[in-house]
Short mmCIF file of C-alpha atoms in Angstrom, two decimals:
data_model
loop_
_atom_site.label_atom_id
_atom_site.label_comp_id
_atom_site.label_asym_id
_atom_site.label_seq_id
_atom_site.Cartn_x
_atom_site.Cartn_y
_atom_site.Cartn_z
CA UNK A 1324 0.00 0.00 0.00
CA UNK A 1325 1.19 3.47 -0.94
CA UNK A 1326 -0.48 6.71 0.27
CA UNK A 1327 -0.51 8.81 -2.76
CA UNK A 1328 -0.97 12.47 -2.76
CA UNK A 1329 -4.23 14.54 -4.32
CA UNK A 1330 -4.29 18.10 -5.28
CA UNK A 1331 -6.50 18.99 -2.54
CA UNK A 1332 -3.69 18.09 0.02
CA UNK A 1333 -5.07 14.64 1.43
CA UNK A 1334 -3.37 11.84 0.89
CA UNK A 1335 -5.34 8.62 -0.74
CA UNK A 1336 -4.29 5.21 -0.14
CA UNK A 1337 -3.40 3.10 -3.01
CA UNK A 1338 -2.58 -0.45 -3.70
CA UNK A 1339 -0.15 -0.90 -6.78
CA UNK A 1340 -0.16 -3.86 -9.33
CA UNK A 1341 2.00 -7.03 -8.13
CA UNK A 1342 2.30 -8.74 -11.80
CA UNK A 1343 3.34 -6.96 -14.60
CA UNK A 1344 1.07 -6.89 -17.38
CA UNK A 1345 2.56 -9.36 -20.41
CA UNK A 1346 2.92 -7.10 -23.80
CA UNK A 1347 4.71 -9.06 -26.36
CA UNK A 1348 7.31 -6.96 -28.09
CA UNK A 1349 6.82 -7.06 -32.21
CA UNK A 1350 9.30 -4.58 -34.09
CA UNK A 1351 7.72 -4.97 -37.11
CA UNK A 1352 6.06 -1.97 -38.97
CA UNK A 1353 2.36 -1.39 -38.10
CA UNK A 1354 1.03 -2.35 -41.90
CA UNK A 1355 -2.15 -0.20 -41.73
CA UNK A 1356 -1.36 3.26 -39.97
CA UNK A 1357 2.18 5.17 -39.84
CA UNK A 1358 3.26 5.98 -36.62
CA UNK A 1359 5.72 8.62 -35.80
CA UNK A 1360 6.22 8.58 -31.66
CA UNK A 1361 7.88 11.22 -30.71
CA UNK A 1362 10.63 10.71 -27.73
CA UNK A 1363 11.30 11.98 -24.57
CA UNK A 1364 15.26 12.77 -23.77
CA UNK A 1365 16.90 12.76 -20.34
CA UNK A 1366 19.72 14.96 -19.43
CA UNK A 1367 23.11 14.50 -17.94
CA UNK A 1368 22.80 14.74 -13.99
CA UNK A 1369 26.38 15.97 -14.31
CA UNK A 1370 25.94 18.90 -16.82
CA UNK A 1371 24.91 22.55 -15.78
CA UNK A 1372 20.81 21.54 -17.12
CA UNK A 1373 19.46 24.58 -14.98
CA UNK A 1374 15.87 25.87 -15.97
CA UNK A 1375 16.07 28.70 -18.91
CA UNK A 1376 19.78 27.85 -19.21
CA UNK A 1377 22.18 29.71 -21.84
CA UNK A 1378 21.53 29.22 -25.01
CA UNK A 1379 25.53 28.13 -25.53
CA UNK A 1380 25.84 25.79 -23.07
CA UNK A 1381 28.59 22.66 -22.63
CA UNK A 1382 28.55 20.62 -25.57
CA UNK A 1383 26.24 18.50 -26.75
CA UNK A 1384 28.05 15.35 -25.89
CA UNK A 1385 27.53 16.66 -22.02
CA UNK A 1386 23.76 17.63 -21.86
CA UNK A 1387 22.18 14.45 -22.31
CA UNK A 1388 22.00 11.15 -20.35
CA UNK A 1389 22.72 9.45 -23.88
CA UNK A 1390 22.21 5.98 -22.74
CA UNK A 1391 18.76 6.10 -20.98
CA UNK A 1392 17.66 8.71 -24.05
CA UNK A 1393 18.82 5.81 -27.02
CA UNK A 1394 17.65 3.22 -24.50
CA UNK A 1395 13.35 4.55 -24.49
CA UNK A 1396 14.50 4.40 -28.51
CA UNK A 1397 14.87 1.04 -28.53
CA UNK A 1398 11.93 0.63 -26.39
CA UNK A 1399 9.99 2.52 -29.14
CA UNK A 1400 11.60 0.48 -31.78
CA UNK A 1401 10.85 -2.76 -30.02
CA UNK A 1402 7.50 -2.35 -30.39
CA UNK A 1403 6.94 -1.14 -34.13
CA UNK A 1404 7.16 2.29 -33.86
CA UNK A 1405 9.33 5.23 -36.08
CA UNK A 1406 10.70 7.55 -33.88
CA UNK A 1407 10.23 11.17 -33.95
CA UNK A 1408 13.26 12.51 -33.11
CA UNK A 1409 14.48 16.29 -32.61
CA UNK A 1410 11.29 17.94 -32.17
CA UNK A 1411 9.46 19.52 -28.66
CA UNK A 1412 9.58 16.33 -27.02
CA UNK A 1413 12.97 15.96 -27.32
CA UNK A 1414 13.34 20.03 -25.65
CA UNK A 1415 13.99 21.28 -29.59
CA UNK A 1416 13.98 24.89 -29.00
CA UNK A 1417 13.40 24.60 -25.21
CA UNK A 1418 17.17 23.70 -24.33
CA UNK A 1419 18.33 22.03 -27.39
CA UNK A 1420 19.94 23.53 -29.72
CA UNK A 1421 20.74 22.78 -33.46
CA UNK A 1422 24.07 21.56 -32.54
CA UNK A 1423 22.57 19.56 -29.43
CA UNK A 1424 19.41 18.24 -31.76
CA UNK A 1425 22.18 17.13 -34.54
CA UNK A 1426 24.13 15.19 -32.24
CA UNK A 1427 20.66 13.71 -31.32
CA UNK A 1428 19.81 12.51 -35.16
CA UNK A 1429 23.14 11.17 -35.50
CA UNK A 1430 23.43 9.05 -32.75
CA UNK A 1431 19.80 8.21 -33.10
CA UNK A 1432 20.46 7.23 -36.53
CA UNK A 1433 23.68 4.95 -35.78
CA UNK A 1434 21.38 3.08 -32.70
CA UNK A 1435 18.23 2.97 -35.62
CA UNK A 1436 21.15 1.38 -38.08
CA UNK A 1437 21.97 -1.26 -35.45
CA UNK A 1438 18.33 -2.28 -34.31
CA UNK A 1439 16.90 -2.29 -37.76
CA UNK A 1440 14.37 0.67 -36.31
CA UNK A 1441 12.66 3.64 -38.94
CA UNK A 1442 13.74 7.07 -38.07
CA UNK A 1443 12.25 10.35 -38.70
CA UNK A 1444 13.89 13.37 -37.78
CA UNK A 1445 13.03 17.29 -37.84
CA UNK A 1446 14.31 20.11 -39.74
CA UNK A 1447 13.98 24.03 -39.48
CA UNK A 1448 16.56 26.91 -39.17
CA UNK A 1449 17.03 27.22 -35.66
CA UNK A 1450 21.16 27.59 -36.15
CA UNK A 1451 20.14 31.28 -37.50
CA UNK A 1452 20.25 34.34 -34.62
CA UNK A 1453 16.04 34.41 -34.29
CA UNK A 1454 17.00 38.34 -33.06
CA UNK A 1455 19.05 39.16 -36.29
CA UNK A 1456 17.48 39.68 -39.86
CA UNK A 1457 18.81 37.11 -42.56
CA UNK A 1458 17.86 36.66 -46.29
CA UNK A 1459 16.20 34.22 -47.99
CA UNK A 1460 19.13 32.31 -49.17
CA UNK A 1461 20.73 32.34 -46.11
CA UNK A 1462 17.29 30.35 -44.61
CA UNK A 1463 17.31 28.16 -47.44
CA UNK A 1464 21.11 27.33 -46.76
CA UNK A 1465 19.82 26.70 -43.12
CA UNK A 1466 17.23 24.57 -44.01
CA UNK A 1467 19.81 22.91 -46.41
CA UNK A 1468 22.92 21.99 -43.94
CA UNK A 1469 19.95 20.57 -41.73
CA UNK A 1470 18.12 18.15 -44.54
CA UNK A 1471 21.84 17.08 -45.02
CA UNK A 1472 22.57 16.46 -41.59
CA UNK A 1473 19.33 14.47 -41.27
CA UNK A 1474 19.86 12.25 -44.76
CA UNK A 1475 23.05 11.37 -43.36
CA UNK A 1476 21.15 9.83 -40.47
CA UNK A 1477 19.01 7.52 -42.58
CA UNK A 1478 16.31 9.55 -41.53
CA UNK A 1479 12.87 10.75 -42.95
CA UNK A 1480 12.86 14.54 -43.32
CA UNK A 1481 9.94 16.40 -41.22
CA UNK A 1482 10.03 19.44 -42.51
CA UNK A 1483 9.43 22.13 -39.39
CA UNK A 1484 8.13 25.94 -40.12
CA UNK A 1485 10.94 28.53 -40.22
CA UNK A 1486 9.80 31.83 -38.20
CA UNK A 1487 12.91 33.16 -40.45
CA UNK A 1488 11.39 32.11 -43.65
CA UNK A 1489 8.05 33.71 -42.29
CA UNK A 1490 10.25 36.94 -41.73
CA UNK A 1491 11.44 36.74 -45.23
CA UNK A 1492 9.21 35.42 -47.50
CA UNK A 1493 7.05 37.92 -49.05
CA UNK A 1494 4.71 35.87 -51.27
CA UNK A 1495 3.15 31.55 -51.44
CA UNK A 1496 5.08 31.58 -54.84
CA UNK A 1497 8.44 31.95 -51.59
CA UNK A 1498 7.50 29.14 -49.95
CA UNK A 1499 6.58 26.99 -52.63
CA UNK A 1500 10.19 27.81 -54.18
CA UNK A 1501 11.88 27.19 -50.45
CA UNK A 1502 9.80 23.73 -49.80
CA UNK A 1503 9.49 22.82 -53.59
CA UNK A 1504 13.61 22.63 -53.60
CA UNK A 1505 13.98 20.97 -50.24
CA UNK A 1506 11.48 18.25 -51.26
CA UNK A 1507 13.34 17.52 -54.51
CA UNK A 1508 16.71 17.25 -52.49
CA UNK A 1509 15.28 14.45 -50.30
CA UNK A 1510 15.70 11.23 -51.09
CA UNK A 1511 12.92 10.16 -48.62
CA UNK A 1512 9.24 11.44 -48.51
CA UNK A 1513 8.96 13.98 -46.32
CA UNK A 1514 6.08 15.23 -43.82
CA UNK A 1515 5.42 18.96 -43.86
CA UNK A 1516 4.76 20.12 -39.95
CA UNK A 1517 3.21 23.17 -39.59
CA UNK A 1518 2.42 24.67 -35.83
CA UNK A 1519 -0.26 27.49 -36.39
CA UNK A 1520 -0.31 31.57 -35.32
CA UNK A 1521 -2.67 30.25 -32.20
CA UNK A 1522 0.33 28.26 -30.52
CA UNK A 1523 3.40 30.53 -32.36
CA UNK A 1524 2.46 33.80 -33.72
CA UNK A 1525 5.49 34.39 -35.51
CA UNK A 1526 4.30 31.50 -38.23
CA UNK A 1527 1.21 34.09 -38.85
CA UNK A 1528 1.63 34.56 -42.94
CA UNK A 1529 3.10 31.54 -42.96
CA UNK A 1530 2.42 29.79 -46.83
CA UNK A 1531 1.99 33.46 -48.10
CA UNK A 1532 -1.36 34.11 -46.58
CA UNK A 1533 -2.49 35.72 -43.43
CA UNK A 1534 -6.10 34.16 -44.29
CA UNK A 1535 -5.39 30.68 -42.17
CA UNK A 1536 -8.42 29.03 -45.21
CA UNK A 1537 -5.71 30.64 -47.72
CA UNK A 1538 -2.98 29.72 -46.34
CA UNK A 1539 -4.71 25.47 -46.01
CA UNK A 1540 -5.22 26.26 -49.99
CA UNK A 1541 -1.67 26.73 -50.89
CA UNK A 1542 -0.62 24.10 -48.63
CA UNK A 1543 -2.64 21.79 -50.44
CA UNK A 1544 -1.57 23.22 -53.88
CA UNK A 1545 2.42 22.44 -52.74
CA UNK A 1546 1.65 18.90 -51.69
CA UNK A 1547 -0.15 18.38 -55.23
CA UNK A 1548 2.77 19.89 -56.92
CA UNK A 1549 5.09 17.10 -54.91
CA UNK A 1550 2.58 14.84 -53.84
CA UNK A 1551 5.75 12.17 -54.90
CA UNK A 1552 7.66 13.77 -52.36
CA UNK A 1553 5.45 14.14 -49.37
CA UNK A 1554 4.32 11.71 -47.33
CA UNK A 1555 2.41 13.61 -45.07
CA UNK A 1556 1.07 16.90 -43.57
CA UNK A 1557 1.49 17.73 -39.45
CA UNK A 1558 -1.06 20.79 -38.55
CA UNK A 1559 -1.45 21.92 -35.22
CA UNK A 1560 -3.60 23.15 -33.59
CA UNK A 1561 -6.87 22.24 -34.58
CA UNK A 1562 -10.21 20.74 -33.82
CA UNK A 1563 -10.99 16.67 -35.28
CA UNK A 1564 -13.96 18.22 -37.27
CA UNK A 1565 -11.05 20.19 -38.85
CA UNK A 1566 -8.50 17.93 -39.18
CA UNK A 1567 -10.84 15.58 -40.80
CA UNK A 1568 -11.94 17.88 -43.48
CA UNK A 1569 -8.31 18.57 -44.44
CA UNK A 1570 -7.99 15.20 -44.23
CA UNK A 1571 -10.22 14.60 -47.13
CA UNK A 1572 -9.00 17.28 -49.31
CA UNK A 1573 -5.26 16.02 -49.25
CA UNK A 1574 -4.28 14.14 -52.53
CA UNK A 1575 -4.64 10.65 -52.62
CA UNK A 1576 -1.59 8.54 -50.63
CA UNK A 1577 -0.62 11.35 -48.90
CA UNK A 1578 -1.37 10.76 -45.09
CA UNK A 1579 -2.78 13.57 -42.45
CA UNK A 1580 -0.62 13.02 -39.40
CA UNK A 1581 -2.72 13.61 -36.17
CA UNK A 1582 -0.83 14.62 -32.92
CA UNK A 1583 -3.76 15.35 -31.09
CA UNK A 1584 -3.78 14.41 -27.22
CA UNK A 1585 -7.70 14.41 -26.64
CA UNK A 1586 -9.72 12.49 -29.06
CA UNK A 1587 -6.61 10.67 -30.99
CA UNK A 1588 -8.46 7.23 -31.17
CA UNK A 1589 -11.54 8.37 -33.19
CA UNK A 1590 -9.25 9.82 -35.40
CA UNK A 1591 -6.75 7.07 -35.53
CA UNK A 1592 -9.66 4.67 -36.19
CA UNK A 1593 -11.28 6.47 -38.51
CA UNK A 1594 -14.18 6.28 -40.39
CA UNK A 1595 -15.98 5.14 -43.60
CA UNK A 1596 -13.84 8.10 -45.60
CA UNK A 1597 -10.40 7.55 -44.07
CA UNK A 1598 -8.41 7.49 -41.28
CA UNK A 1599 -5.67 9.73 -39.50
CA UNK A 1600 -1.94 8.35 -38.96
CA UNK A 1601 0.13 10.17 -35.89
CA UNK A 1602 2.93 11.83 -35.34
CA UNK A 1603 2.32 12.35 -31.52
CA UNK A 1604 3.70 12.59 -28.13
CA UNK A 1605 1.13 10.25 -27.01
CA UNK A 1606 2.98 6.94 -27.20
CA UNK A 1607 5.81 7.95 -25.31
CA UNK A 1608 4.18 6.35 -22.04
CA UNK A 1609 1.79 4.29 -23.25
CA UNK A 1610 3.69 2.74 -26.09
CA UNK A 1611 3.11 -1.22 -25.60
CA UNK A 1612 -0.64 -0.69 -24.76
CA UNK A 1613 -1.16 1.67 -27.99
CA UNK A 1614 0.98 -1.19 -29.90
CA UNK A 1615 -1.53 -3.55 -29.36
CA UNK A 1616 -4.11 -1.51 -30.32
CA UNK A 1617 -2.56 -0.70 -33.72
CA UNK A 1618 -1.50 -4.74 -33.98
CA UNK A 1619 -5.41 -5.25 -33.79
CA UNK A 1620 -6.67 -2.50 -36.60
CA UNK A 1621 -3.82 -4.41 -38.51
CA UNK A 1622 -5.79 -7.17 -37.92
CA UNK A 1623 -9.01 -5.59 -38.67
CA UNK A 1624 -10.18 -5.83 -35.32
CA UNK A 1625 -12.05 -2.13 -34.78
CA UNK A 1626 -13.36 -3.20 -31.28
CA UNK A 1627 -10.64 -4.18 -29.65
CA UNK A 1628 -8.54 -1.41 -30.65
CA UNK A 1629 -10.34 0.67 -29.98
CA UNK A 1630 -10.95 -0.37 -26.32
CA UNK A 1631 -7.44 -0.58 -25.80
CA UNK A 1632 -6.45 3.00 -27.21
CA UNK A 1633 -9.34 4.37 -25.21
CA UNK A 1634 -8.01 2.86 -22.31
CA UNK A 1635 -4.55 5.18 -22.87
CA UNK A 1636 -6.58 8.32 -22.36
CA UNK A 1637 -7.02 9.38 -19.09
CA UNK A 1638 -3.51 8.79 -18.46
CA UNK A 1639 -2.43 11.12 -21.53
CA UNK A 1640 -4.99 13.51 -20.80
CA UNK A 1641 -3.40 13.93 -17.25
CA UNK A 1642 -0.11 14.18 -18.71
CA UNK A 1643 -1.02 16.79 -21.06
CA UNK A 1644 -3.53 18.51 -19.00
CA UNK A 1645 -3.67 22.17 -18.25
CA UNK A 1646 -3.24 25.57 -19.97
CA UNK A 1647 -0.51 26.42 -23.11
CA UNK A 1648 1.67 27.38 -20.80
CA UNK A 1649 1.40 23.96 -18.50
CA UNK A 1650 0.96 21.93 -21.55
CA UNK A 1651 4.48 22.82 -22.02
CA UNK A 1652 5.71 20.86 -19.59
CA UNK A 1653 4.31 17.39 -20.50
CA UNK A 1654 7.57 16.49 -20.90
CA UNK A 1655 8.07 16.22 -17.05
CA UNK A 1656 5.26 13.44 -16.50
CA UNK A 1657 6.90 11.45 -19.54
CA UNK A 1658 10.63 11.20 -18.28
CA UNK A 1659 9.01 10.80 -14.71
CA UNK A 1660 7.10 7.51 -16.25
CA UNK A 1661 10.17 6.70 -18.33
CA UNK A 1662 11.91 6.45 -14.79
CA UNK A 1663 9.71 4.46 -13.30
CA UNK A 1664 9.42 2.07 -15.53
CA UNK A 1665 12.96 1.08 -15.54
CA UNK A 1666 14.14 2.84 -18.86
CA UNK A 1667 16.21 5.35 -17.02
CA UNK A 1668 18.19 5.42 -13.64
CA UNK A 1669 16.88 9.06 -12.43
CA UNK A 1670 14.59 11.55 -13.79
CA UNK A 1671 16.81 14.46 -14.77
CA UNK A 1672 16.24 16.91 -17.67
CA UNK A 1673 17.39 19.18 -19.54
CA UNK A 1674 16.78 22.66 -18.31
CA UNK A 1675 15.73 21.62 -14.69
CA UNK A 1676 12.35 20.67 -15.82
CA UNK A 1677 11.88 17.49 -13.78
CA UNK A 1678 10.34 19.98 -11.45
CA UNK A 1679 7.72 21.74 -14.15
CA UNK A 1680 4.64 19.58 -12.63
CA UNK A 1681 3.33 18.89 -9.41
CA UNK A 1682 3.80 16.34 -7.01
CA UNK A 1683 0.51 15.33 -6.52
CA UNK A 1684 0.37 15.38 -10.87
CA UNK A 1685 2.95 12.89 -10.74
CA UNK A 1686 1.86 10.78 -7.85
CA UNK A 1687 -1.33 10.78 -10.11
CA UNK A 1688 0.58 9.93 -13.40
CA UNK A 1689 2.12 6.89 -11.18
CA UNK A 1690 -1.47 5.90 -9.99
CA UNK A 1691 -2.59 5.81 -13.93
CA UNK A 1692 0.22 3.85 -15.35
CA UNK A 1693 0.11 1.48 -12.85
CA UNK A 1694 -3.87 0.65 -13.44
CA UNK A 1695 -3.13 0.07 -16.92
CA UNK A 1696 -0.07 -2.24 -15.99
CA UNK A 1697 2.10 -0.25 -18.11
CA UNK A 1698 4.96 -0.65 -15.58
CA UNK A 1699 7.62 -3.53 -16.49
CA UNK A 1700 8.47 -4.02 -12.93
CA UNK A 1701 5.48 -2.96 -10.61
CA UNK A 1702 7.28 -3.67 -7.49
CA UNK A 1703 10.75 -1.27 -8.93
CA UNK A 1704 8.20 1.80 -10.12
CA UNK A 1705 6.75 1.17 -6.52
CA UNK A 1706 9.83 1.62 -4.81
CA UNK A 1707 10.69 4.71 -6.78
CA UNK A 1708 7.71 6.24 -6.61
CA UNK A 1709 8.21 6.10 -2.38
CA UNK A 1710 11.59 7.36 -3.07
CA UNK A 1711 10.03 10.35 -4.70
CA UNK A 1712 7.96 10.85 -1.95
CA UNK A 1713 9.81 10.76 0.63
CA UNK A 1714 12.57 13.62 -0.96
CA UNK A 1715 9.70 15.69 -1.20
CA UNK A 1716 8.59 15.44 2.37
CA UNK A 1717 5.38 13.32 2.00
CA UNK A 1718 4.85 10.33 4.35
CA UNK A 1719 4.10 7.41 2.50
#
């Protein structure tokens, strides 16, 4: 028994799982839905990770924990999955910089290489000043030295927004010119990831329009152009009754990548007119459960996978609960769940952030995992989680 804290200040007794749940690893490909699971990192207990650190910091070699990050890869791998690599879950922009997120692809593409795993891997400009002004060609050389770095990595291109292209670029005929060339240099499909003016405002204009239904035209006129080339399109945010209707209007074979956190299985699943594949956070804590849930709409089996990827929700709602600004932190829960489930020997990050959420959030994170059997070793997670506890103060 383990007295867990609430957010009203009680504390609720709670007995954790003895057995660990049996998921049977298969690293095969899903066959009916692409899956792009984005991964969490863990930093280096020894380097300076302190919260809003310098931008130039030690090298990258020195900022993560690089065997319990390429570890949860191989995790990921084990059970089907392509990893995601580089982007927000992996602190892109929020602690790692190009030089840190380049270190990232390459190793993550030597570990992919020696697993037999599938490897995406995000590109943008964010080796450019974002305070000084730059020219088009010096984005598109950006953008360039990126795709390069990435290719070299056996990885699939996702193709991020640039807020220095959006600083540049004066017209759609811009960025079709910019993404037209970088889609002919890849030797891979890429996916085309755009974050919209709600979450970043510096990506308002962004596709030449300032009209977001203008700006979802030309989008759709660039994929036609290279509809070879793309393999899919990343928008975010929006609502499903959106993201389905851009769904349908995409060119045939050319998948709409959901990475939303709420109602993911209905779009997942689909219905009579198509289906969403993910590029998501989501299966970063709940990845042999969701497995088996995309193993049975492999199999054609609509009921059960659906009962199982219903069953991840109220575990990745919690995780990704709260306002834009807590939302954030998501990442906190996820190496905190990576921990206790074995795949890491502390829960250290990069810029401090193992202390972004709450302890009550976590002790309810732990709570949620542990119902669903998601833990490896119960009785090690158990242990842990007291561990946590008591460090913070809280009798257990």
């Amino acid at each position: 028994m383990i007295n867990l804290p609430e957010s009203d200040g009680t504390l609720t007794p709670y007995q954790p799982n003895t057995t660990a749940r049996e998921f049977g690893a298969d690293n095969t490909p899903f066959r009916t839905r692409s899956v792009l699971a984005t991964a969490h990192v863990v930093g280096d207990p020894l380097a300076p990770n302190e919260p809003f650190g310098p931008p130039v910091g030690p090298p990258p070699e020195q900022r993560l924990d690089w065997d319990a990050t390429l570890a949860f890869r191989r995790h990921l791998w084990a059970h089907g999955y392509t990893v995601a690599e580089a982007l927000d879950t992996a602190h892109r922009g929020m602690g790692l910089d190009w030089p840190g997120a380049a270190e990232l692809i390459r190793r993550s593409g030597a570990e992919a290489r020696a697993v037999g795993g599938r490897l995406a891997a995000a590109i943008t400009t964010d080796q450019l000043d974002p305070f000084a002004e730059h020219t088009l060609k010096a984005v598109v050389a950006a953008f360039e030295e990126q795709l390069e770095v990435t290719e070299a990595a056996g990885a699939q291109p996702i193709i991020m927004c640039s807020p220095q292209l959006a600083a540049v670029a004066r017209t759609a005929d811009d960025y079709a010119e910019v993404y037209g060339n970088l889609l002919r240099q890849s030797s891979l499909p890429a996916v085309i990831h755009w974050i919209l003016p709600e979450w970043l405002p510096q990506h308002a204009g962004y596709f030449g329009h300032q009209d977001i239904d203008a700006a979802y035209d030309a989008l759709i006129e660039l994929v036609e152009a290279h509809r070879d080339k793309v393999d899919g399109v990343k928008l975010a945010p929006l609502t499903v009754e959106r993201q389905t209707e851009l769904r349908r209007r995409l060119p045939e074979g050319v998948r709409f990548y959901t990475s939303d956190t709420d109602r993911y299985p209905e779009l997942i699943l689909g219905d009579d007119q198509g289906f969403s594949d993910a590029l998501s956070p989501v299966f970063d804590a709940v990845a042999p459960l969701a497995a088996q849930a995309l193993r049975a709409l492999d199999d054609g089996d609509t009921t059960t996978a659906r009962t199982l990827l219903d069953d991840t929700l109220e575990l990745n709602r919690h995780v990704f609960a709260g306002p834009l600004r807590s939302t954030l932190f998501f990442k906190t829960g996820l190496v905190f769940l990576g921990w206790l489930a074995g795949h890491a020997g502390h829960a250290r990050m990069v810029w401090g952030e193992q202390s972004a959420r709450s302890v009550p959030h976590l002790a309810t994170a732990y709570r949620l995992a542990d119902t669903l059997g998601l833990f490896p070793d119960p009785q090690l997670a158990e242990r842990r989680m007291k561990a946590y506890l008591t460090t913070c103060g809280i009798e257990h």
